[in-house]
């Protein structure tokens, strides 16, 4: 499972870089979304994939019995998802306002416009 996830993360990083190098500001945002999702998947995969082993300890035991999933990477990824959503929302509002002012989606046209 890990090699498949590694290939998926690599493809997502490559697609994100490709999209971020385009001139359209909408494609830049799509690239940022892909980049944040690829980073989350990379962190999740690097932490180790454990199927069917919730991080629960029975009441009568002093420690985990058998293999358990590590809850820390999951909590960190959840936090990263919330932060990425906030950054994405801010970027979309900023891009919408820039488009209303400049009337262009191309980054080169935005740069050359005197306002």
PDB file of N, CA and C in Angstrom:
ATOM      1  N   UNK A   1       0.817  -1.192   0.000  1.00  0.00           N
ATOM      2  CA  UNK A   1       0.000   0.000   0.000  1.00  0.00           C
ATOM      3  C   UNK A   1       0.869   1.268   0.000  1.00  0.00           C
ATOM      4  N   UNK A   2       1.984   1.236   0.743  1.00  0.00           N
ATOM      5  CA  UNK A   2       2.841   2.421   0.809  1.00  0.00           C
ATOM      6  C   UNK A   2       3.454   2.799  -0.543  1.00  0.00           C
ATOM      7  N   UNK A   3       3.917   1.832  -1.355  1.00  0.00           N
ATOM      8  CA  UNK A   3       4.458   2.239  -2.666  1.00  0.00           C
ATOM      9  C   UNK A   3       3.406   2.908  -3.558  1.00  0.00           C
ATOM     10  N   UNK A   4       2.176   2.425  -3.502  1.00  0.00           N
ATOM     11  CA  UNK A   4       1.104   3.042  -4.278  1.00  0.00           C
ATOM     12  C   UNK A   4       0.841   4.474  -3.804  1.00  0.00           C
ATOM     13  N   UNK A   5       0.845   4.664  -2.498  1.00  0.00           N
ATOM     14  CA  UNK A   5       0.635   6.007  -1.952  1.00  0.00           C
ATOM     15  C   UNK A   5       1.795   6.924  -2.319  1.00  0.00           C
ATOM     16  N   UNK A   6       3.022   6.391  -2.329  1.00  0.00           N
ATOM     17  CA  UNK A   6       4.182   7.203  -2.705  1.00  0.00           C
ATOM     18  C   UNK A   6       4.073   7.669  -4.153  1.00  0.00           C
ATOM     19  N   UNK A   7       3.640   6.787  -5.030  1.00  0.00           N
ATOM     20  CA  UNK A   7       3.454   7.165  -6.438  1.00  0.00           C
ATOM     21  C   UNK A   7       2.343   8.214  -6.558  1.00  0.00           C
ATOM     22  N   UNK A   8       1.260   8.029  -5.841  1.00  0.00           N
ATOM     23  CA  UNK A   8       0.156   8.985  -5.864  1.00  0.00           C
ATOM     24  C   UNK A   8       0.606  10.352  -5.366  1.00  0.00           C
ATOM     25  N   UNK A   9       1.371  10.379  -4.287  1.00  0.00           N
ATOM     26  CA  UNK A   9       1.871  11.650  -3.747  1.00  0.00           C
ATOM     27  C   UNK A   9       2.796  12.324  -4.759  1.00  0.00           C
ATOM     28  N   UNK A  10       3.663  11.553  -5.405  1.00  0.00           N
ATOM     29  CA  UNK A  10       4.549  12.114  -6.425  1.00  0.00           C
ATOM     30  C   UNK A  10       3.789  12.706  -7.587  1.00  0.00           C
ATOM     31  N   UNK A  11       2.760  12.018  -8.041  1.00  0.00           N
ATOM     32  CA  UNK A  11       1.931  12.535  -9.139  1.00  0.00           C
ATOM     33  C   UNK A  11       1.210  13.809  -8.713  1.00  0.00           C
ATOM     34  N   UNK A  12       0.718  13.826  -7.487  1.00  0.00           N
ATOM     35  CA  UNK A  12       0.019  15.018  -7.011  1.00  0.00           C
ATOM     36  C   UNK A  12       0.961  16.209  -6.874  1.00  0.00           C
ATOM     37  N   UNK A  13       2.190  15.977  -6.377  1.00  0.00           N
ATOM     38  CA  UNK A  13       3.160  17.060  -6.282  1.00  0.00           C
ATOM     39  C   UNK A  13       3.521  17.578  -7.678  1.00  0.00           C
ATOM     40  N   UNK A  14       3.722  16.675  -8.626  1.00  0.00           N
ATOM     41  CA  UNK A  14       4.060  17.082  -9.994  1.00  0.00           C
ATOM     42  C   UNK A  14       2.915  17.885 -10.609  1.00  0.00           C
ATOM     43  N   UNK A  15       1.697  17.428 -10.430  1.00  0.00           N
ATOM     44  CA  UNK A  15       0.545  18.153 -10.965  1.00  0.00           C
ATOM     45  C   UNK A  15       0.393  19.514 -10.294  1.00  0.00           C
ATOM     46  N   UNK A  16       0.669  19.575  -9.000  1.00  0.00           N
ATOM     47  CA  UNK A  16       0.562  20.850  -8.288  1.00  0.00           C
ATOM     48  C   UNK A  16       1.592  21.853  -8.791  1.00  0.00           C
ATOM     49  N   UNK A  17       2.822  21.403  -8.981  1.00  0.00           N
ATOM     50  CA  UNK A  17       3.856  22.312  -9.495  1.00  0.00           C
ATOM     51  C   UNK A  17       3.510  22.761 -10.910  1.00  0.00           C
ATOM     52  N   UNK A  18       3.038  21.840 -11.731  1.00  0.00           N
ATOM     53  CA  UNK A  18       2.638  22.195 -13.092  1.00  0.00           C
ATOM     54  C   UNK A  18       1.525  23.242 -13.082  1.00  0.00           C
ATOM     55  N   UNK A  19       0.524  23.038 -12.247  1.00  0.00           N
ATOM     56  CA  UNK A  19      -0.601  23.973 -12.197  1.00  0.00           C
ATOM     57  C   UNK A  19      -0.167  25.331 -11.648  1.00  0.00           C
ATOM     58  N   UNK A  20       0.753  25.334 -10.687  1.00  0.00           N
ATOM     59  CA  UNK A  20       1.194  26.599 -10.105  1.00  0.00           C
ATOM     60  C   UNK A  20       2.082  27.398 -11.062  1.00  0.00           C
ATOM     61  N   UNK A  21       2.670  26.740 -12.044  1.00  0.00           N
ATOM     62  CA  UNK A  21       3.506  27.443 -13.017  1.00  0.00           C
ATOM     63  C   UNK A  21       2.711  27.993 -14.199  1.00  0.00           C
ATOM     64  N   UNK A  22       1.409  27.719 -14.260  1.00  0.00           N
ATOM     65  CA  UNK A  22       0.569  28.251 -15.329  1.00  0.00           C
ATOM     66  C   UNK A  22       0.311  29.734 -15.082  1.00  0.00           C
ATOM     67  N   UNK A  23      -0.147  30.439 -16.092  1.00  0.00           N
ATOM     68  CA  UNK A  23      -0.363  31.877 -15.946  1.00  0.00           C
ATOM     69  C   UNK A  23      -1.714  32.224 -15.338  1.00  0.00           C
ATOM     70  N   UNK A  24      -2.652  31.329 -15.389  1.00  0.00           N
ATOM     71  CA  UNK A  24      -3.993  31.600 -14.872  1.00  0.00           C
ATOM     72  C   UNK A  24      -3.981  31.543 -13.351  1.00  0.00           C
ATOM     73  N   UNK A  25      -4.638  32.504 -12.751  1.00  0.00           N
ATOM     74  CA  UNK A  25      -4.659  32.553 -11.291  1.00  0.00           C
ATOM     75  C   UNK A  25      -5.560  31.465 -10.711  1.00  0.00           C
ATOM     76  N   UNK A  26      -6.564  31.043 -11.474  1.00  0.00           N
ATOM     77  CA  UNK A  26      -7.421  29.938 -11.023  1.00  0.00           C
ATOM     78  C   UNK A  26      -6.619  28.640 -10.979  1.00  0.00           C
ATOM     79  N   UNK A  27      -5.770  28.436 -11.976  1.00  0.00           N
ATOM     80  CA  UNK A  27      -4.916  27.244 -11.976  1.00  0.00           C
ATOM     81  C   UNK A  27      -3.902  27.287 -10.841  1.00  0.00           C
ATOM     82  N   UNK A  28      -3.488  28.483 -10.460  1.00  0.00           N
ATOM     83  CA  UNK A  28      -2.605  28.631  -9.308  1.00  0.00           C
ATOM     84  C   UNK A  28      -3.283  28.152  -8.035  1.00  0.00           C
ATOM     85  N   UNK A  29      -4.536  28.499  -7.870  1.00  0.00           N
ATOM     86  CA  UNK A  29      -5.290  28.069  -6.688  1.00  0.00           C
ATOM     87  C   UNK A  29      -5.489  26.558  -6.701  1.00  0.00           C
ATOM     88  N   UNK A  30      -5.794  25.989  -7.856  1.00  0.00           N
ATOM     89  CA  UNK A  30      -5.944  24.539  -7.965  1.00  0.00           C
ATOM     90  C   UNK A  30      -4.624  23.855  -7.611  1.00  0.00           C
ATOM     91  N   UNK A  31      -3.512  24.441  -8.048  1.00  0.00           N
ATOM     92  CA  UNK A  31      -2.201  23.907  -7.694  1.00  0.00           C
ATOM     93  C   UNK A  31      -1.938  23.967  -6.197  1.00  0.00           C
ATOM     94  N   UNK A  32      -2.365  25.047  -5.550  1.00  0.00           N
ATOM     95  CA  UNK A  32      -2.202  25.145  -4.098  1.00  0.00           C
ATOM     96  C   UNK A  32      -3.026  24.083  -3.369  1.00  0.00           C
ATOM     97  N   UNK A  33      -4.222  23.832  -3.860  1.00  0.00           N
ATOM     98  CA  UNK A  33      -5.065  22.793  -3.256  1.00  0.00           C
ATOM     99  C   UNK A  33      -4.400  21.427  -3.401  1.00  0.00           C
ATOM    100  N   UNK A  34      -3.917  21.136  -4.602  1.00  0.00           N
ATOM    101  CA  UNK A  34      -3.234  19.853  -4.827  1.00  0.00           C
ATOM    102  C   UNK A  34      -1.982  19.722  -3.968  1.00  0.00           C
ATOM    103  N   UNK A  35      -1.243  20.816  -3.833  1.00  0.00           N
ATOM    104  CA  UNK A  35      -0.018  20.786  -3.043  1.00  0.00           C
ATOM    105  C   UNK A  35      -0.309  20.500  -1.573  1.00  0.00           C
ATOM    106  N   UNK A  36      -1.334  21.132  -1.025  1.00  0.00           N
ATOM    107  CA  UNK A  36      -1.656  20.885   0.383  1.00  0.00           C
ATOM    108  C   UNK A  36      -2.170  19.465   0.599  1.00  0.00           C
ATOM    109  N   UNK A  37      -2.965  18.960  -0.348  1.00  0.00           N
ATOM    110  CA  UNK A  37      -3.444  17.582  -0.219  1.00  0.00           C
ATOM    111  C   UNK A  37      -2.309  16.574  -0.376  1.00  0.00           C
ATOM    112  N   UNK A  38      -1.373  16.855  -1.280  1.00  0.00           N
ATOM    113  CA  UNK A  38      -0.229  15.960  -1.457  1.00  0.00           C
ATOM    114  C   UNK A  38       0.647  15.945  -0.210  1.00  0.00           C
ATOM    115  N   UNK A  39       0.845  17.101   0.402  1.00  0.00           N
ATOM    116  CA  UNK A  39       1.646  17.160   1.632  1.00  0.00           C
ATOM    117  C   UNK A  39       0.960  16.388   2.762  1.00  0.00           C
ATOM    118  N   UNK A  40      -0.349  16.495   2.860  1.00  0.00           N
ATOM    119  CA  UNK A  40      -1.080  15.744   3.888  1.00  0.00           C
ATOM    120  C   UNK A  40      -0.967  14.238   3.650  1.00  0.00           C
ATOM    121  N   UNK A  41      -1.108  13.806   2.399  1.00  0.00           N
ATOM    122  CA  UNK A  41      -0.971  12.384   2.094  1.00  0.00           C
ATOM    123  C   UNK A  41       0.446  11.887   2.352  1.00  0.00           C
ATOM    124  N   UNK A  42       1.436  12.722   2.053  1.00  0.00           N
ATOM    125  CA  UNK A  42       2.823  12.349   2.312  1.00  0.00           C
ATOM    126  C   UNK A  42       3.059  12.146   3.804  1.00  0.00           C
ATOM    127  N   UNK A  43       2.572  13.053   4.600  1.00  0.00           N
ATOM    128  CA  UNK A  43       2.740  12.941   6.049  1.00  0.00           C
ATOM    129  C   UNK A  43       1.998  11.723   6.594  1.00  0.00           C
ATOM    130  N   UNK A  44       0.807  11.486   6.077  1.00  0.00           N
ATOM    131  CA  UNK A  44       0.012  10.338   6.518  1.00  0.00           C
ATOM    132  C   UNK A  44       0.696   9.018   6.153  1.00  0.00           C
ATOM    133  N   UNK A  45       1.261   8.959   4.954  1.00  0.00           N
ATOM    134  CA  UNK A  45       1.945   7.745   4.506  1.00  0.00           C
ATOM    135  C   UNK A  45       3.242   7.537   5.263  1.00  0.00           C
ATOM    136  N   UNK A  46       3.982   8.613   5.509  1.00  0.00           N
ATOM    137  CA  UNK A  46       5.251   8.495   6.231  1.00  0.00           C
ATOM    138  C   UNK A  46       5.040   8.045   7.677  1.00  0.00           C
ATOM    139  N   UNK A  47       3.882   8.373   8.244  1.00  0.00           N
ATOM    140  CA  UNK A  47       3.599   7.966   9.620  1.00  0.00           C
ATOM    141  C   UNK A  47       3.276   6.484   9.724  1.00  0.00           C
ATOM    142  N   UNK A  48       2.980   5.862   8.601  1.00  0.00           N
ATOM    143  CA  UNK A  48       2.665   4.430   8.614  1.00  0.00           C
ATOM    144  C   UNK A  48       1.181   4.185   8.509  1.00  0.00           C
ATOM    145  N   UNK A  49       0.835   3.270   7.624  1.00  0.00           N
ATOM    146  CA  UNK A  49      -0.568   2.925   7.430  1.00  0.00           C
ATOM    147  C   UNK A  49      -0.886   1.662   8.209  1.00  0.00           C
ATOM    148  N   UNK A  50      -1.799   1.761   9.142  1.00  0.00           N
ATOM    149  CA  UNK A  50      -2.235   0.619   9.933  1.00  0.00           C
ATOM    150  C   UNK A  50      -3.736   0.486   9.751  1.00  0.00           C
ATOM    151  N   UNK A  51      -4.156  -0.613   9.112  1.00  0.00           N
ATOM    152  CA  UNK A  51      -5.584  -0.813   8.840  1.00  0.00           C
ATOM    153  C   UNK A  51      -6.256  -1.571   9.967  1.00  0.00           C
ATOM    154  N   UNK A  52      -7.469  -1.169  10.281  1.00  0.00           N
ATOM    155  CA  UNK A  52      -8.302  -1.912  11.212  1.00  0.00           C
ATOM    156  C   UNK A  52      -7.754  -1.981  12.618  1.00  0.00           C
ATOM    157  N   UNK A  53      -6.975  -0.993  13.037  1.00  0.00           N
ATOM    158  CA  UNK A  53      -6.408  -0.994  14.383  1.00  0.00           C
ATOM    159  C   UNK A  53      -6.593   0.391  14.999  1.00  0.00           C
ATOM    160  N   UNK A  54      -7.777   0.649  15.550  1.00  0.00           N
ATOM    161  CA  UNK A  54      -8.003   1.968  16.135  1.00  0.00           C
ATOM    162  C   UNK A  54      -7.125   2.161  17.375  1.00  0.00           C
ATOM    163  N   UNK A  55      -6.747   3.395  17.667  1.00  0.00           N
ATOM    164  CA  UNK A  55      -5.879   3.656  18.818  1.00  0.00           C
ATOM    165  C   UNK A  55      -6.649   3.636  20.139  1.00  0.00           C
ATOM    166  N   UNK A  56      -7.197   2.487  20.458  1.00  0.00           N
ATOM    167  CA  UNK A  56      -7.977   2.333  21.695  1.00  0.00           C
ATOM    168  C   UNK A  56      -7.284   1.344  22.620  1.00  0.00           C
ATOM    169  N   UNK A  57      -7.347   1.631  23.908  1.00  0.00           N
ATOM    170  CA  UNK A  57      -6.775   0.745  24.923  1.00  0.00           C
ATOM    171  C   UNK A  57      -7.935   0.190  25.746  1.00  0.00           C
ATOM    172  N   UNK A  58      -8.011  -1.132  25.880  1.00  0.00           N
ATOM    173  CA  UNK A  58      -9.087  -1.696  26.691  1.00  0.00           C
ATOM    174  C   UNK A  58      -9.017  -1.212  28.147  1.00  0.00           C
ATOM    175  N   UNK A  59     -10.160  -1.260  28.841  1.00  0.00           N
ATOM    176  CA  UNK A  59     -10.214  -0.749  30.214  1.00  0.00           C
ATOM    177  C   UNK A  59      -9.317  -1.527  31.170  1.00  0.00           C
ATOM    178  N   UNK A  60      -9.196  -2.828  30.973  1.00  0.00           N
ATOM    179  CA  UNK A  60      -8.416  -3.631  31.907  1.00  0.00           C
ATOM    180  C   UNK A  60      -6.934  -3.722  31.533  1.00  0.00           C
ATOM    181  N   UNK A  61      -6.514  -3.076  30.472  1.00  0.00           N
ATOM    182  CA  UNK A  61      -5.113  -3.153  30.039  1.00  0.00           C
ATOM    183  C   UNK A  61      -4.379  -1.862  30.406  1.00  0.00           C
ATOM    184  N   UNK A  62      -3.054  -1.982  30.552  1.00  0.00           N
ATOM    185  CA  UNK A  62      -2.249  -0.808  30.875  1.00  0.00           C
ATOM    186  C   UNK A  62      -1.656  -0.157  29.629  1.00  0.00           C
ATOM    187  N   UNK A  63      -1.713  -0.832  28.524  1.00  0.00           N
ATOM    188  CA  UNK A  63      -1.170  -0.315  27.273  1.00  0.00           C
ATOM    189  C   UNK A  63      -1.922  -0.906  26.109  1.00  0.00           C
ATOM    190  N   UNK A  64      -1.563  -0.503  24.927  1.00  0.00           N
ATOM    191  CA  UNK A  64      -2.252  -1.051  23.757  1.00  0.00           C
ATOM    192  C   UNK A  64      -1.964  -2.534  23.570  1.00  0.00           C
ATOM    193  N   UNK A  65      -2.973  -3.237  23.121  1.00  0.00           N
ATOM    194  CA  UNK A  65      -2.837  -4.667  22.863  1.00  0.00           C
ATOM    195  C   UNK A  65      -2.714  -4.852  21.353  1.00  0.00           C
ATOM    196  N   UNK A  66      -1.557  -5.292  20.900  1.00  0.00           N
ATOM    197  CA  UNK A  66      -1.344  -5.500  19.469  1.00  0.00           C
ATOM    198  C   UNK A  66      -0.991  -4.208  18.754  1.00  0.00           C
ATOM    199  N   UNK A  67      -1.129  -4.240  17.446  1.00  0.00           N
ATOM    200  CA  UNK A  67      -0.803  -3.073  16.626  1.00  0.00           C
ATOM    201  C   UNK A  67      -1.940  -2.066  16.671  1.00  0.00           C
ATOM    202  N   UNK A  68      -1.589  -0.810  16.846  1.00  0.00           N
ATOM    203  CA  UNK A  68      -2.581   0.263  16.842  1.00  0.00           C
ATOM    204  C   UNK A  68      -2.099   1.377  15.923  1.00  0.00           C
ATOM    205  N   UNK A  69      -3.035   2.126  15.417  1.00  0.00           N
ATOM    206  CA  UNK A  69      -2.712   3.275  14.576  1.00  0.00           C
ATOM    207  C   UNK A  69      -2.280   4.436  15.465  1.00  0.00           C
ATOM    208  N   UNK A  70      -1.330   5.216  14.994  1.00  0.00           N
ATOM    209  CA  UNK A  70      -0.850   6.376  15.738  1.00  0.00           C
ATOM    210  C   UNK A  70      -1.806   7.545  15.504  1.00  0.00           C
ATOM    211  N   UNK A  71      -2.448   8.084  16.552  1.00  0.00           N
ATOM    212  CA  UNK A  71      -3.420   9.158  16.348  1.00  0.00           C
ATOM    213  C   UNK A  71      -2.782  10.525  16.126  1.00  0.00           C
ATOM    214  N   UNK A  72      -1.496  10.700  16.443  1.00  0.00           N
ATOM    215  CA  UNK A  72      -0.868  12.013  16.306  1.00  0.00           C
ATOM    216  C   UNK A  72      -0.810  12.507  14.861  1.00  0.00           C
ATOM    217  N   UNK A  73      -0.351  11.697  13.900  1.00  0.00           N
ATOM    218  CA  UNK A  73      -0.364  12.199  12.510  1.00  0.00           C
ATOM    219  C   UNK A  73      -1.760  12.541  12.011  1.00  0.00           C
ATOM    220  N   UNK A  74      -2.741  11.786  12.448  1.00  0.00           N
ATOM    221  CA  UNK A  74      -4.110  12.072  12.028  1.00  0.00           C
ATOM    222  C   UNK A  74      -4.575  13.417  12.575  1.00  0.00           C
ATOM    223  N   UNK A  75      -4.223  13.710  13.816  1.00  0.00           N
ATOM    224  CA  UNK A  75      -4.596  14.996  14.408  1.00  0.00           C
ATOM    225  C   UNK A  75      -3.866  16.146  13.722  1.00  0.00           C
ATOM    226  N   UNK A  76      -2.588  15.952  13.409  1.00  0.00           N
ATOM    227  CA  UNK A  76      -1.828  16.997  12.732  1.00  0.00           C
ATOM    228  C   UNK A  76      -2.358  17.250  11.323  1.00  0.00           C
ATOM    229  N   UNK A  77      -2.737  16.188  10.628  1.00  0.00           N
ATOM    230  CA  UNK A  77      -3.281  16.343   9.278  1.00  0.00           C
ATOM    231  C   UNK A  77      -4.630  17.044   9.328  1.00  0.00           C
ATOM    232  N   UNK A  78      -5.446  16.727  10.310  1.00  0.00           N
ATOM    233  CA  UNK A  78      -6.728  17.411  10.455  1.00  0.00           C
ATOM    234  C   UNK A  78      -6.524  18.903  10.677  1.00  0.00           C
ATOM    235  N   UNK A  79      -5.550  19.263  11.501  1.00  0.00           N
ATOM    236  CA  UNK A  79      -5.223  20.670  11.711  1.00  0.00           C
ATOM    237  C   UNK A  79      -4.738  21.315  10.421  1.00  0.00           C
ATOM    238  N   UNK A  80      -3.901  20.608   9.666  1.00  0.00           N
ATOM    239  CA  UNK A  80      -3.395  21.141   8.395  1.00  0.00           C
ATOM    240  C   UNK A  80      -4.524  21.337   7.392  1.00  0.00           C
ATOM    241  N   UNK A  81      -5.510  20.454   7.391  1.00  0.00           N
ATOM    242  CA  UNK A  81      -6.654  20.603   6.485  1.00  0.00           C
ATOM    243  C   UNK A  81      -7.438  21.864   6.823  1.00  0.00           C
ATOM    244  N   UNK A  82      -7.642  22.122   8.099  1.00  0.00           N
ATOM    245  CA  UNK A  82      -8.384  23.315   8.510  1.00  0.00           C
ATOM    246  C   UNK A  82      -7.611  24.578   8.136  1.00  0.00           C
ATOM    247  N   UNK A  83      -6.303  24.587   8.362  1.00  0.00           N
ATOM    248  CA  UNK A  83      -5.489  25.748   8.010  1.00  0.00           C
ATOM    249  C   UNK A  83      -5.477  25.950   6.503  1.00  0.00           C
ATOM    250  N   UNK A  84      -5.344  24.873   5.739  1.00  0.00           N
ATOM    251  CA  UNK A  84      -5.343  24.981   4.278  1.00  0.00           C
ATOM    252  C   UNK A  84      -6.679  25.509   3.771  1.00  0.00           C
ATOM    253  N   UNK A  85      -7.775  25.117   4.404  1.00  0.00           N
ATOM    254  CA  UNK A  85      -9.081  25.629   4.001  1.00  0.00           C
ATOM    255  C   UNK A  85      -9.177  27.127   4.257  1.00  0.00           C
ATOM    256  N   UNK A  86      -8.660  27.574   5.387  1.00  0.00           N
ATOM    257  CA  UNK A  86      -8.667  29.009   5.686  1.00  0.00           C
ATOM    258  C   UNK A  86      -7.830  29.802   4.694  1.00  0.00           C
ATOM    259  N   UNK A  87      -6.644  29.299   4.366  1.00  0.00           N
ATOM    260  CA  UNK A  87      -5.783  29.972   3.395  1.00  0.00           C
ATOM    261  C   UNK A  87      -6.442  29.985   2.016  1.00  0.00           C
ATOM    262  N   UNK A  88      -7.061  28.872   1.640  1.00  0.00           N
ATOM    263  CA  UNK A  88      -7.751  28.804   0.354  1.00  0.00           C
ATOM    264  C   UNK A  88      -8.905  29.794   0.292  1.00  0.00           C
ATOM    265  N   UNK A  89      -9.671  29.902   1.356  1.00  0.00           N
ATOM    266  CA  UNK A  89     -10.793  30.851   1.384  1.00  0.00           C
ATOM    267  C   UNK A  89     -10.295  32.284   1.240  1.00  0.00           C
ATOM    268  N   UNK A  90      -9.218  32.603   1.951  1.00  0.00           N
ATOM    269  CA  UNK A  90      -8.647  33.953   1.848  1.00  0.00           C
ATOM    270  C   UNK A  90      -8.136  34.215   0.438  1.00  0.00           C
ATOM    271  N   UNK A  91      -7.468  33.237  -0.148  1.00  0.00           N
ATOM    272  CA  UNK A  91      -6.933  33.405  -1.504  1.00  0.00           C
ATOM    273  C   UNK A  91      -8.049  33.587  -2.524  1.00  0.00           C
ATOM    274  N   UNK A  92      -9.134  32.850  -2.371  1.00  0.00           N
ATOM    275  CA  UNK A  92     -10.256  32.994  -3.308  1.00  0.00           C
ATOM    276  C   UNK A  92     -10.893  34.378  -3.220  1.00  0.00           C
ATOM    277  N   UNK A  93     -11.050  34.893  -2.011  1.00  0.00           N
ATOM    278  CA  UNK A  93     -11.608  36.237  -1.849  1.00  0.00           C
ATOM    279  C   UNK A  93     -10.658  37.272  -2.436  1.00  0.00           C
ATOM    280  N   UNK A  94      -9.370  37.106  -2.189  1.00  0.00           N
ATOM    281  CA  UNK A  94      -8.377  38.039  -2.725  1.00  0.00           C
ATOM    282  C   UNK A  94      -8.338  38.004  -4.247  1.00  0.00           C
ATOM    283  N   UNK A  95      -8.421  36.821  -4.821  1.00  0.00           N
ATOM    284  CA  UNK A  95      -8.404  36.678  -6.274  1.00  0.00           C
ATOM    285  C   UNK A  95      -9.677  37.261  -6.893  1.00  0.00           C
ATOM    286  N   UNK A  96     -10.802  37.042  -6.242  1.00  0.00           N
ATOM    287  CA  UNK A  96     -12.060  37.605  -6.737  1.00  0.00           C
ATOM    288  C   UNK A  96     -11.989  39.131  -6.770  1.00  0.00           C
ATOM    289  N   UNK A  97     -11.463  39.729  -5.725  1.00  0.00           N
ATOM    290  CA  UNK A  97     -11.340  41.187  -5.680  1.00  0.00           C
ATOM    291  C   UNK A  97     -10.348  41.678  -6.737  1.00  0.00           C
ATOM    292  N   UNK A  98      -9.241  40.971  -6.907  1.00  0.00           N
ATOM    293  CA  UNK A  98      -8.266  41.362  -7.928  1.00  0.00           C
ATOM    294  C   UNK A  98      -8.865  41.253  -9.321  1.00  0.00           C
ATOM    295  N   UNK A  99      -9.656  40.234  -9.551  1.00  0.00           N
ATOM    296  CA  UNK A  99     -10.296  40.075 -10.865  1.00  0.00           C
ATOM    297  C   UNK A  99     -11.302  41.196 -11.115  1.00  0.00           C
ATOM    298  N   UNK A 100     -12.031  41.592 -10.073  1.00  0.00           N
ATOM    299  CA  UNK A 100     -12.991  42.684 -10.234  1.00  0.00           C
ATOM    300  C   UNK A 100     -12.293  43.999 -10.570  1.00  0.00           C
ATOM    301  N   UNK A 101     -11.132  44.217 -10.005  1.00  0.00           N
ATOM    302  CA  UNK A 101     -10.404  45.469 -10.245  1.00  0.00           C
ATOM    303  C   UNK A 101      -9.720  45.457 -11.605  1.00  0.00           C
ATOM    304  N   UNK A 102      -9.033  44.350 -11.932  1.00  0.00           N
ATOM    305  CA  UNK A 102      -8.185  44.303 -13.127  1.00  0.00           C
ATOM    306  C   UNK A 102      -8.937  43.770 -14.347  1.00  0.00           C
ATOM    307  N   UNK A 103      -9.968  42.981 -14.143  1.00  0.00           N
ATOM    308  CA  UNK A 103     -10.726  42.336 -15.220  1.00  0.00           C
ATOM    309  C   UNK A 103      -9.852  41.394 -16.050  1.00  0.00           C
ATOM    310  N   UNK A 104      -8.953  40.681 -15.391  1.00  0.00           N
ATOM    311  CA  UNK A 104      -8.078  39.730 -16.088  1.00  0.00           C
ATOM    312  C   UNK A 104      -7.763  38.568 -15.153  1.00  0.00           C
ATOM    313  N   UNK A 105      -7.599  37.401 -15.775  1.00  0.00           N
ATOM    314  CA  UNK A 105      -7.247  36.195 -15.022  1.00  0.00           C
ATOM    315  C   UNK A 105      -5.769  35.852 -15.174  1.00  0.00           C
ATOM    316  N   UNK A 106      -5.145  36.410 -16.199  1.00  0.00           N
ATOM    317  CA  UNK A 106      -3.750  36.118 -16.501  1.00  0.00           C
ATOM    318  C   UNK A 106      -2.840  36.926 -15.568  1.00  0.00           C
ATOM    319  N   UNK A 107      -1.860  36.259 -14.963  1.00  0.00           N
ATOM    320  CA  UNK A 107      -0.972  36.941 -14.034  1.00  0.00           C
ATOM    321  C   UNK A 107      -0.117  37.994 -14.718  1.00  0.00           C
ATOM    322  N   UNK A 108       0.275  37.766 -15.980  1.00  0.00           N
ATOM    323  CA  UNK A 108       1.059  38.759 -16.709  1.00  0.00           C
ATOM    324  C   UNK A 108       0.242  40.020 -16.982  1.00  0.00           C
ATOM    325  N   UNK A 109      -1.022  39.860 -17.291  1.00  0.00           N
ATOM    326  CA  UNK A 109      -1.892  41.020 -17.520  1.00  0.00           C
ATOM    327  C   UNK A 109      -2.126  41.788 -16.227  1.00  0.00           C
ATOM    328  N   UNK A 110      -2.218  41.076 -15.102  1.00  0.00           N
ATOM    329  CA  UNK A 110      -2.382  41.747 -13.814  1.00  0.00           C
ATOM    330  C   UNK A 110      -1.162  42.563 -13.453  1.00  0.00           C
ATOM    331  N   UNK A 111       0.015  42.048 -13.799  1.00  0.00           N
ATOM    332  CA  UNK A 111       1.254  42.728 -13.478  1.00  0.00           C
ATOM    333  C   UNK A 111       1.403  44.008 -14.295  1.00  0.00           C
ATOM    334  N   UNK A 112       0.989  43.984 -15.561  1.00  0.00           N
ATOM    335  CA  UNK A 112       1.185  45.103 -16.461  1.00  0.00           C
ATOM    336  C   UNK A 112       0.123  46.195 -16.312  1.00  0.00           C
ATOM    337  N   UNK A 113      -0.952  45.914 -15.581  1.00  0.00           N
ATOM    338  CA  UNK A 113      -2.037  46.870 -15.436  1.00  0.00           C
ATOM    339  C   UNK A 113      -1.656  47.933 -14.403  1.00  0.00           C
ATOM    340  N   UNK A 114      -1.814  49.188 -14.760  1.00  0.00           N
ATOM    341  CA  UNK A 114      -1.573  50.284 -13.814  1.00  0.00           C
ATOM    342  C   UNK A 114      -2.899  50.700 -13.219  1.00  0.00           C
ATOM    343  N   UNK A 115      -3.020  50.484 -11.905  1.00  0.00           N
ATOM    344  CA  UNK A 115      -4.254  50.879 -11.216  1.00  0.00           C
ATOM    345  C   UNK A 115      -3.924  51.666  -9.994  1.00  0.00           C
TER     346      UNK A 115
END
